CSV table of C-alpha atoms in Angstrom, one decimal:
chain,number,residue,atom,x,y,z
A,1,UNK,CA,-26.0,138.7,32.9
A,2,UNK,CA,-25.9,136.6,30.0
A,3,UNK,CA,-22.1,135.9,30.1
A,4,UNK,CA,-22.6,134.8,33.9
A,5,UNK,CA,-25.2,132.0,32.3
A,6,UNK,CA,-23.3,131.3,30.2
A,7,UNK,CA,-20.1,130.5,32.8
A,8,UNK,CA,-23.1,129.0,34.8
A,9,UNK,CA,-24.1,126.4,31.6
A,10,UNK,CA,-20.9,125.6,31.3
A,11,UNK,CA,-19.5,124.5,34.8
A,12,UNK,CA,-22.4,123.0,35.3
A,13,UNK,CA,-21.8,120.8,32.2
A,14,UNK,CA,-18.5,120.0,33.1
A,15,UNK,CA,-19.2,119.2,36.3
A,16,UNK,CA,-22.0,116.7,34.7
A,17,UNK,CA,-18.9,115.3,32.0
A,18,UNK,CA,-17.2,114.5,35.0
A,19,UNK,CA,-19.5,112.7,36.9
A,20,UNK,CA,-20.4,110.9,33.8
A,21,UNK,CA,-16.2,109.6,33.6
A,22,UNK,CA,-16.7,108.8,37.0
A,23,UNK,CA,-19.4,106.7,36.6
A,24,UNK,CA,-18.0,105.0,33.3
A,25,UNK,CA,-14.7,104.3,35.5
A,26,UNK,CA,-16.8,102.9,38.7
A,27,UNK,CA,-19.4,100.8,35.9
A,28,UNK,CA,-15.8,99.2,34.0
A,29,UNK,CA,-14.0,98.5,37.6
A,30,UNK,CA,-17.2,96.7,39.4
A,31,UNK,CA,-17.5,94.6,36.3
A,32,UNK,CA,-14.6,93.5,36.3
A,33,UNK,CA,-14.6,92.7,40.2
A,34,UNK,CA,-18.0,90.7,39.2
A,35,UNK,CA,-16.8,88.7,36.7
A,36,UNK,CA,-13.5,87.5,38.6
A,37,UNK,CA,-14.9,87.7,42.0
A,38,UNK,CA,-18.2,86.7,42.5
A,39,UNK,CA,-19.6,84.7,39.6
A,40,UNK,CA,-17.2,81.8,39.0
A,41,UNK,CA,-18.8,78.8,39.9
A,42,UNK,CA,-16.3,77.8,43.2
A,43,UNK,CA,-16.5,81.5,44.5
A,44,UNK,CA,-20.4,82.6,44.2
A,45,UNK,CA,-21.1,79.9,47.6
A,46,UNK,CA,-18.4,81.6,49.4
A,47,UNK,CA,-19.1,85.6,48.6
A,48,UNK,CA,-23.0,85.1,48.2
A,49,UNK,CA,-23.3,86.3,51.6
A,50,UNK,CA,-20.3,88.1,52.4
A,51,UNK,CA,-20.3,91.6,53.9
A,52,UNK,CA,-17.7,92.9,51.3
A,53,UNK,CA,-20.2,91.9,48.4
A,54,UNK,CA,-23.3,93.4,50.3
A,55,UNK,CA,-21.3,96.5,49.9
A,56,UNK,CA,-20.5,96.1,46.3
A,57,UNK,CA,-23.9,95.2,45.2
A,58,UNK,CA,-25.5,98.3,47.0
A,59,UNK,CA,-23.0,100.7,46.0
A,60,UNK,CA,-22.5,100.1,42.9
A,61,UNK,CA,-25.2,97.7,41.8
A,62,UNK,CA,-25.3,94.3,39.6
A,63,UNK,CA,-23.4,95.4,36.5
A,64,UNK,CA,-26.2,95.3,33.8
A,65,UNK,CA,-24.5,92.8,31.7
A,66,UNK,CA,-24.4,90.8,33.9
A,67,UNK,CA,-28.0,90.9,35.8
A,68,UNK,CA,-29.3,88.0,33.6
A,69,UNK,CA,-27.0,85.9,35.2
A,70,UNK,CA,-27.2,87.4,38.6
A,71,UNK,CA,-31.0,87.4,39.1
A,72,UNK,CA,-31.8,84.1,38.6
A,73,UNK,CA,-28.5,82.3,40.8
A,74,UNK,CA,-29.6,85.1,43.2
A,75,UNK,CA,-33.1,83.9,43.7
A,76,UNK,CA,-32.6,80.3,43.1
A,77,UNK,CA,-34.9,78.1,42.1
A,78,UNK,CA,-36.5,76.1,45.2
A,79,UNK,CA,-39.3,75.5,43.0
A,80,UNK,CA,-37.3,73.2,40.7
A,81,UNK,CA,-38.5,75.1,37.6
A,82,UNK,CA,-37.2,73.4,34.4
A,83,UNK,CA,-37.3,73.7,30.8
A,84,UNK,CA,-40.0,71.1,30.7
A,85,UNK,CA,-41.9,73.0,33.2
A,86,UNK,CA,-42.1,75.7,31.1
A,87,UNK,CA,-42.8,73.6,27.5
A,88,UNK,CA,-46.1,72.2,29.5
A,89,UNK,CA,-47.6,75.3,31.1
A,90,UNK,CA,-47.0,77.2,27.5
A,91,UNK,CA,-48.6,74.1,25.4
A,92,UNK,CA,-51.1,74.5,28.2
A,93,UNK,CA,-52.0,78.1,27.8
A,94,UNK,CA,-52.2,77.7,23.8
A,95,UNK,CA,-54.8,74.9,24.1
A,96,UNK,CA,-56.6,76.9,26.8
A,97,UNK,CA,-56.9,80.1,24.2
A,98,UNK,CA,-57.8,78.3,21.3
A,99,UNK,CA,-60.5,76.5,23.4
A,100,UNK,CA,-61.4,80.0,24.5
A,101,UNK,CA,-61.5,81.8,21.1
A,102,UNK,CA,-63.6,78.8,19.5
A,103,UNK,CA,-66.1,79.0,22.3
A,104,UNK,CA,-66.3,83.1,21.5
A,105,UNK,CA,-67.0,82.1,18.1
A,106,UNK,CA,-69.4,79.5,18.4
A,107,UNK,CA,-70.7,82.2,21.0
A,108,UNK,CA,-71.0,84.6,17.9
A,109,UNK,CA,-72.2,82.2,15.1
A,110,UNK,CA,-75.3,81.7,17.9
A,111,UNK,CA,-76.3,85.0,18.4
A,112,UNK,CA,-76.2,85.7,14.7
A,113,UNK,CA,-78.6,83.1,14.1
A,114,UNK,CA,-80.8,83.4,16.9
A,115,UNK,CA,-80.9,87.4,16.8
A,116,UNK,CA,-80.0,87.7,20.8
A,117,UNK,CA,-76.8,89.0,22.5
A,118,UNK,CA,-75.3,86.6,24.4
A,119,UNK,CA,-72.3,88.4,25.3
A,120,UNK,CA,-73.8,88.5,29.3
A,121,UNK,CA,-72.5,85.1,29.3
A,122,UNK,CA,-69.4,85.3,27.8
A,123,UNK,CA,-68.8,87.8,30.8
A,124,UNK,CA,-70.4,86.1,33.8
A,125,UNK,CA,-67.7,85.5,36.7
A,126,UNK,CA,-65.8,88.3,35.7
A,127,UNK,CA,-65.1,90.7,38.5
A,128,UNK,CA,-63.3,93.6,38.9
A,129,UNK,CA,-62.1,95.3,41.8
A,130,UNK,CA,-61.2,98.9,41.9
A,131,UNK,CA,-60.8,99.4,45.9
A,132,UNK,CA,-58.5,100.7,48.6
A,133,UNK,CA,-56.0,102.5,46.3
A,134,UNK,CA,-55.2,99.1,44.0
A,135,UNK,CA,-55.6,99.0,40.5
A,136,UNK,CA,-58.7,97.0,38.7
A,137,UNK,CA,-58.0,92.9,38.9
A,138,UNK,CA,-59.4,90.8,36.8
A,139,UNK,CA,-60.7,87.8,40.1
A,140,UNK,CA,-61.3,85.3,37.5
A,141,UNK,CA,-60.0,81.4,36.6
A,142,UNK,CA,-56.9,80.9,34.6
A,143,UNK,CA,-58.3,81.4,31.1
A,144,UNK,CA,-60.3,84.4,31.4
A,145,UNK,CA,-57.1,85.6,32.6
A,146,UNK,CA,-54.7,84.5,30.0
A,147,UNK,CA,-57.6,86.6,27.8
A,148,UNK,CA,-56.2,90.0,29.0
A,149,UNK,CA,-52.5,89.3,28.8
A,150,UNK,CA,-52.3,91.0,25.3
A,151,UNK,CA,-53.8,93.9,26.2
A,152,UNK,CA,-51.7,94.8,29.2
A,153,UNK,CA,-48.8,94.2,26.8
A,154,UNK,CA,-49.6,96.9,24.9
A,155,UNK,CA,-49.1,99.2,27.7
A,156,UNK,CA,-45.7,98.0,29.0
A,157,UNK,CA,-42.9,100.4,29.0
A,158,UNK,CA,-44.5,101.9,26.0
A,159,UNK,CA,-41.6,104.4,25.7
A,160,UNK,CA,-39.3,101.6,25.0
A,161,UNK,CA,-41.1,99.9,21.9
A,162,UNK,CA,-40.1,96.5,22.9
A,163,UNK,CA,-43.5,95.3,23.9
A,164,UNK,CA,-46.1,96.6,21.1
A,165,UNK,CA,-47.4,94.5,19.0
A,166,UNK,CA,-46.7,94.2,15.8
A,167,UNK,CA,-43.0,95.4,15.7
A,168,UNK,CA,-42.2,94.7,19.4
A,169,UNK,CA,-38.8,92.4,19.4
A,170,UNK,CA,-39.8,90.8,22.8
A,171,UNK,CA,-43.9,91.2,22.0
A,172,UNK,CA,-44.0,87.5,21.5
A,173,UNK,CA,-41.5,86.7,24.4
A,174,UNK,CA,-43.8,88.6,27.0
A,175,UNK,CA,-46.8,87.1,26.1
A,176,UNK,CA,-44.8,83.4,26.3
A,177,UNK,CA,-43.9,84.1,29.5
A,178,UNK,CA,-47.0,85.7,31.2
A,179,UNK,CA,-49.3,82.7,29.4
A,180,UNK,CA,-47.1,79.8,31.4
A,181,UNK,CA,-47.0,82.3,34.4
A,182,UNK,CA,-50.9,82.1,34.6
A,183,UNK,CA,-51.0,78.2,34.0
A,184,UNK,CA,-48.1,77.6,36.4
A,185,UNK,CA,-49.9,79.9,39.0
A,186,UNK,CA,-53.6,79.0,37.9
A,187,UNK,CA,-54.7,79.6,41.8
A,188,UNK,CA,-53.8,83.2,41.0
A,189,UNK,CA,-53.6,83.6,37.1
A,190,UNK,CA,-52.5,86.4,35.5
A,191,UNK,CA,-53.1,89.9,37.2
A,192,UNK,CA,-52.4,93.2,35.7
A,193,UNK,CA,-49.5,94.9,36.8
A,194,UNK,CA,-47.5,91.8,36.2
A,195,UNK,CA,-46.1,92.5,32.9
A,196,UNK,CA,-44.3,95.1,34.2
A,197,UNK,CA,-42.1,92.1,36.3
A,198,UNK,CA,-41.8,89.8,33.5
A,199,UNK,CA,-40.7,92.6,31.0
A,200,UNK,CA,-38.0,93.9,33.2
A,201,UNK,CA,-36.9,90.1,33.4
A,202,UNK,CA,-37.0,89.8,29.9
A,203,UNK,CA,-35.0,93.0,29.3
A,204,UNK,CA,-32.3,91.3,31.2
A,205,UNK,CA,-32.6,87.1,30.3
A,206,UNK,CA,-34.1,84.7,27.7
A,207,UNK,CA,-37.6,83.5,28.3
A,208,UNK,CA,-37.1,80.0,30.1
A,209,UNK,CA,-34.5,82.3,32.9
A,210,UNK,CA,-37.7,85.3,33.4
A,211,UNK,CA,-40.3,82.2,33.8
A,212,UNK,CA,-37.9,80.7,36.0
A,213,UNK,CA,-37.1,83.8,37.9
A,214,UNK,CA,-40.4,85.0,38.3
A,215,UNK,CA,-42.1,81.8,39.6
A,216,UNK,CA,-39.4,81.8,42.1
A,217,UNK,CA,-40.1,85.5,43.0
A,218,UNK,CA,-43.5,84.3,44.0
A,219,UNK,CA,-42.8,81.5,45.8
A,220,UNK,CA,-43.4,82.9,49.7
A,221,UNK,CA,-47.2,83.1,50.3
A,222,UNK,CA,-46.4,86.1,52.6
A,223,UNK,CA,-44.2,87.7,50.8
A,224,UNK,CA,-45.2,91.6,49.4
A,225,UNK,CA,-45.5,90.1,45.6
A,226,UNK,CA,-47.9,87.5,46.5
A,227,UNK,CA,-50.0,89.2,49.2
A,228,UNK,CA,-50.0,92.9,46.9
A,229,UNK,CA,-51.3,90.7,43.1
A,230,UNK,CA,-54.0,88.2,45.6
A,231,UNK,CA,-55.1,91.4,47.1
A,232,UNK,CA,-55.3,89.7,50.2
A,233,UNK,CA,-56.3,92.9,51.8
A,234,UNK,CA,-55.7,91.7,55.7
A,235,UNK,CA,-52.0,90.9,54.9
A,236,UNK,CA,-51.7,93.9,52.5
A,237,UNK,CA,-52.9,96.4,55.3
A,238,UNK,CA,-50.4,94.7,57.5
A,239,UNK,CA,-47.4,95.8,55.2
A,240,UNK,CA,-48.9,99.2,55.0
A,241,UNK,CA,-48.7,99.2,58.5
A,242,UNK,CA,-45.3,97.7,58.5
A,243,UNK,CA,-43.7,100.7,56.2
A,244,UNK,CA,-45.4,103.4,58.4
A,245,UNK,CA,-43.3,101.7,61.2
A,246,UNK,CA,-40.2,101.9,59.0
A,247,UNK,CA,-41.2,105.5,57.8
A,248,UNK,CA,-41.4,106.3,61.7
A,249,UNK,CA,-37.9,105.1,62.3
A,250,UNK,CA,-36.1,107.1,60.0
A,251,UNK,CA,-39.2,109.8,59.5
A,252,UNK,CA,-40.8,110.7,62.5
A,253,UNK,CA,-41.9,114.1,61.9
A,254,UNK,CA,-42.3,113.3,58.0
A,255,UNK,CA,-44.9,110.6,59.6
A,256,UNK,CA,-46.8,112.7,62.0
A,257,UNK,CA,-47.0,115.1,58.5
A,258,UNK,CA,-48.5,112.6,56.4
A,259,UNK,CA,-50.9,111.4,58.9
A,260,UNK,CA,-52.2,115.0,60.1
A,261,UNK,CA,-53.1,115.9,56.1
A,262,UNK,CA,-54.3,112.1,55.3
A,263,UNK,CA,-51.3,111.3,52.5
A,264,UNK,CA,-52.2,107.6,53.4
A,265,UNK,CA,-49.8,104.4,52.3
A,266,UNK,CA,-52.8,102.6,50.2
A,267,UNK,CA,-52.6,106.5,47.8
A,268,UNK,CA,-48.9,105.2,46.6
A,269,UNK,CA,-47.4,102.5,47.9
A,270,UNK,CA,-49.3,99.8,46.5
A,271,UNK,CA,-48.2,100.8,42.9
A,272,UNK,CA,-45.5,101.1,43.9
A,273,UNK,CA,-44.5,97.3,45.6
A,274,UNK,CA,-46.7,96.3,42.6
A,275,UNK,CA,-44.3,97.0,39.6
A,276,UNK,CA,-41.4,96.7,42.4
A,277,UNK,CA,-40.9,100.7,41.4
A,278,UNK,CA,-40.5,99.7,37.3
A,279,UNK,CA,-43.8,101.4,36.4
A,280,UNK,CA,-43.1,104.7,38.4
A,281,UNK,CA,-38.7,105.0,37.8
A,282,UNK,CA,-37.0,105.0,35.2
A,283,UNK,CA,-35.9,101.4,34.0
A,284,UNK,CA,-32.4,101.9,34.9
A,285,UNK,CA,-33.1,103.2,37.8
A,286,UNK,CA,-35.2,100.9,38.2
A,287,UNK,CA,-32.9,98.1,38.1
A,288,UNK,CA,-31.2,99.2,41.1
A,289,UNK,CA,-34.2,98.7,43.3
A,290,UNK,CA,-34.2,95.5,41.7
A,291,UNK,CA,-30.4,94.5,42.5
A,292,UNK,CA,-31.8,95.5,45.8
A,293,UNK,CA,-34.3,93.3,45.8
A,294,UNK,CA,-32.3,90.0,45.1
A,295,UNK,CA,-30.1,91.2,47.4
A,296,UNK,CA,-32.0,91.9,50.5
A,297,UNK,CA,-35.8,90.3,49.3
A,298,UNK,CA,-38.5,92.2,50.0
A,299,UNK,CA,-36.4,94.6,52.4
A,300,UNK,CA,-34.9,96.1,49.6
A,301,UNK,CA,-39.0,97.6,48.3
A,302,UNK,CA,-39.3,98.6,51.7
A,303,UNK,CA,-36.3,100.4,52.2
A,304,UNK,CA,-36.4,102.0,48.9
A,305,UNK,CA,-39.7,103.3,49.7
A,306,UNK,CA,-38.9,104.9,52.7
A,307,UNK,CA,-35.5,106.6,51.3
A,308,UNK,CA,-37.8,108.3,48.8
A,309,UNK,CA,-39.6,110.1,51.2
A,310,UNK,CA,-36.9,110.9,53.7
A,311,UNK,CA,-34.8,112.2,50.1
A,312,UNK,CA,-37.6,114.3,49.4
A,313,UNK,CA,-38.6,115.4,53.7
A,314,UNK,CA,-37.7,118.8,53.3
A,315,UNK,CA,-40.2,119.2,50.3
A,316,UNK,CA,-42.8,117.4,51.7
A,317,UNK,CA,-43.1,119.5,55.4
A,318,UNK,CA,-46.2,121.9,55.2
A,319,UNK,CA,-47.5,120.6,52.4
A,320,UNK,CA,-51.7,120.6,52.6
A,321,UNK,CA,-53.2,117.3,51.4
A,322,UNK,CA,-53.5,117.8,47.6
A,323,UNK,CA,-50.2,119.3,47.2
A,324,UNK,CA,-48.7,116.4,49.3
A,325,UNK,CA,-50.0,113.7,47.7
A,326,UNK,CA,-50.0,115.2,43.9
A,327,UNK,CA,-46.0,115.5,45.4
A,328,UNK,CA,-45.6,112.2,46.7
A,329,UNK,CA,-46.7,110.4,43.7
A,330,UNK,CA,-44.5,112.1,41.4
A,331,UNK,CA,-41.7,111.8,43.6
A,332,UNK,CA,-39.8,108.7,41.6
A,333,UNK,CA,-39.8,110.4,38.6
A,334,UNK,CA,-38.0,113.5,40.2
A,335,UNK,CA,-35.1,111.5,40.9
A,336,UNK,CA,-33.7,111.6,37.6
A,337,UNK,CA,-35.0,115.0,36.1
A,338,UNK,CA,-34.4,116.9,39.1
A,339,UNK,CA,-31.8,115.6,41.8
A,340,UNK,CA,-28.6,114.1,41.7
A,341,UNK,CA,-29.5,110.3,41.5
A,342,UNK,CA,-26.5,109.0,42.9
A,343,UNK,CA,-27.4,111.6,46.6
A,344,UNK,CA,-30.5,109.5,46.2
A,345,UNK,CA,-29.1,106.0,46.4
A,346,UNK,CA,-26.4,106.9,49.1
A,347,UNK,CA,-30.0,107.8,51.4
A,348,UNK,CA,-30.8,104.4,50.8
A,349,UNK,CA,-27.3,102.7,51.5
A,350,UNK,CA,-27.3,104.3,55.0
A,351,UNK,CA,-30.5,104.4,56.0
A,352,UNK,CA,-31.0,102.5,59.0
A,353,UNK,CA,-33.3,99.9,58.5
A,354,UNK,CA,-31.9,96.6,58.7
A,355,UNK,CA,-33.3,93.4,58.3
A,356,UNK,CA,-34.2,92.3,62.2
A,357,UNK,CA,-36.2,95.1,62.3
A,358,UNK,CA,-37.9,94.7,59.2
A,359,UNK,CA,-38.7,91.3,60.2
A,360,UNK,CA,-39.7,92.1,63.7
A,361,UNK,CA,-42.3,94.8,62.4
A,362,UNK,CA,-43.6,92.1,59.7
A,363,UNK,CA,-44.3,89.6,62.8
A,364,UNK,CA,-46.0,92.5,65.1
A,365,UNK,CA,-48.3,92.7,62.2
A,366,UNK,CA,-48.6,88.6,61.5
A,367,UNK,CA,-46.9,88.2,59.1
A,368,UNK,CA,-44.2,85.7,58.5
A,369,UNK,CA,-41.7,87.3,56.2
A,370,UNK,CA,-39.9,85.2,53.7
A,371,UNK,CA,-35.9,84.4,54.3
């Protein structure tokens, strides 16, 4: 018995050696096919849109060298974001918390004199909301806001060590970033969950290329990232309604499932379209559904999402409620500890969901989904 593990440990760590050449092999040839291909500047217009590139980029992916470049030319930049965009909306943020920290201790010096606690003040218009499955949002103006962004630092990929304050090597570059963010959207300011974006930016690009990026990422009023971090809750139930279309399609009796034992969208999804899966996958992983995503737009989270569940259908059938949904939540993280990842992203190459029909679902529902 032991020798028959032992034969056992072994194949199976060859077979893992060789996937591991194969993937070095595929990782060396697509970046070469990038680099001579698709980025020079008088082929990128030609290829952007080409159906052999499509291929390429969901295949293989955006060679990770090569994804600060990618991102942002993918994008664009209809905004006309420049470098002296950014220089304002970060000397605007600094002036906004040093206003903000002198008020706080004015705030204190008076309540040490006069004996009273005036902290009720320093709070008032500061609500939270906690509701329908979404995480707590601070619905407050632009500098209340730019008061949190250190602490939601903190907690970004805290595995990594990037982020952390003191040590963190991109501490300082995340907080840059999410400041001018919150000045450059001050309708929305800064809402947790959104150092998750700029830190996977960061990862990737300097700080004037992630501001510049993720402005553009926002641009579409009615696209997932806007509607999910205003909480605009009619257009946020109308996506929800949108993927259980999608999951439908390429689901049906995974659908009827869910519905019977009350595994709603609002228990996982949101988090999910929220950190655009970075929070809930590993980051390289991760980066896939992000290639996706500059790739196809908001397609890509919707597409992702529903290969997840049909990967993981035959797991999920029969499951009660509280076995379903403690499943379905954990189900990113099984990708990589459990499964063979690439099986996973081949599920999300064929499945058929294409983009008419993404976009006719988002209409039926009133929603006009970005280009």
């Amino acid at each position: 018995m032991l020798a028959r593990a032992e034969r056992k440990a072994a194949k199976h760590a060859a077979h893992q050696a060789k996937l591991a050449a194969k993937r070095e092999a595929t990782a060396a040839a697509n970046l070469a096919y990038w680099t001579k291909h698709v980025l020079p500047p008088d082929v990128w217009d030609k290829v952007r849109y080409s159906d052999k590139l499509a291929g390429v980029w969901v295949r293989d992916g955006v060679p990770p060298r090569l994804r600060g470049v990618v991102w942002p030319r993918a994008v664009g930049n209809a905004l006309h974001v420049t470098s002296e965009v950014f220089r304002v909306c970060c000397a605007r943020a600094t002036e906004a918390l040093t206003s903000r920290r002198l008020r706080e201790e004015e705030a204190a010096e008076a309540e040490g004199a006069a004996g009273v606690d005036v902290s009720g003040e320093q709070q008032e218009g500061v609500a939270t909301s906690n509701g329908g499955g979404a995480p707590d949002m601070v619905l407050v103006g632009r500098e209340d806001t730019l008061s949190i962004i250190h602490t939601d630092i903190s907690r970004t990929f805290p595995h990594l060590g990037l982020f952390q304050s003191p040590h963190g090597p991109l501490a300082g570059s995340l907080a840059t970033v999410l400041e001018a963010f919150a000045v450059y959207r001050a309708d929305m300011g800064y809402v947790q969950g959104m150092s998750y974006l700029a830190g996977v930016l960061l990862v990737n690009m300097d700080e004037l290329a992630a501001f510049t990026t993720l402005c553009n990422m926002f641009r579409h009023r009615q696209g997932v990232l806007n509607v999910m971090y205003r909480l605009d809750m009619v257009r946020v139930k109308a996506y929800f309604a949108v993927f259980e279309y999608l999951l439908g399609l390429a689901c049906p009796e995974l659908k009827v499932h869910l519905e019977e034992v009350g595994v709603r969208p609002e228990f996982y999804l949101y988090e999910w379209l929220l950190s655009m899966f970075s929070k809930p996958l590993p980051l390289d992983t991760a980066h896939r559904v992000w290639d996706l995503f500059f790739l196809w737009g908001d397609l890509a989270l919707f597409r992702v999402a529903v290969a997840l569940l049909k990967f993981f259908e035959p797991r999920l059938l029969g499951l009660p409620f509280e076995e379903c949904i403690q499943d379905v939540l954990r189900l990113p993280g099984r990708i990589r500890q459990e499964y063979d990842e690439d099986k996973f992203w081949e599920v999300v190459e064929f499945l058929h969901l294409e983009r008419d029909v993404y976009r006719a679902a988002c209409r039926k529902e009133g929603i006009e989904p970005p280009e």
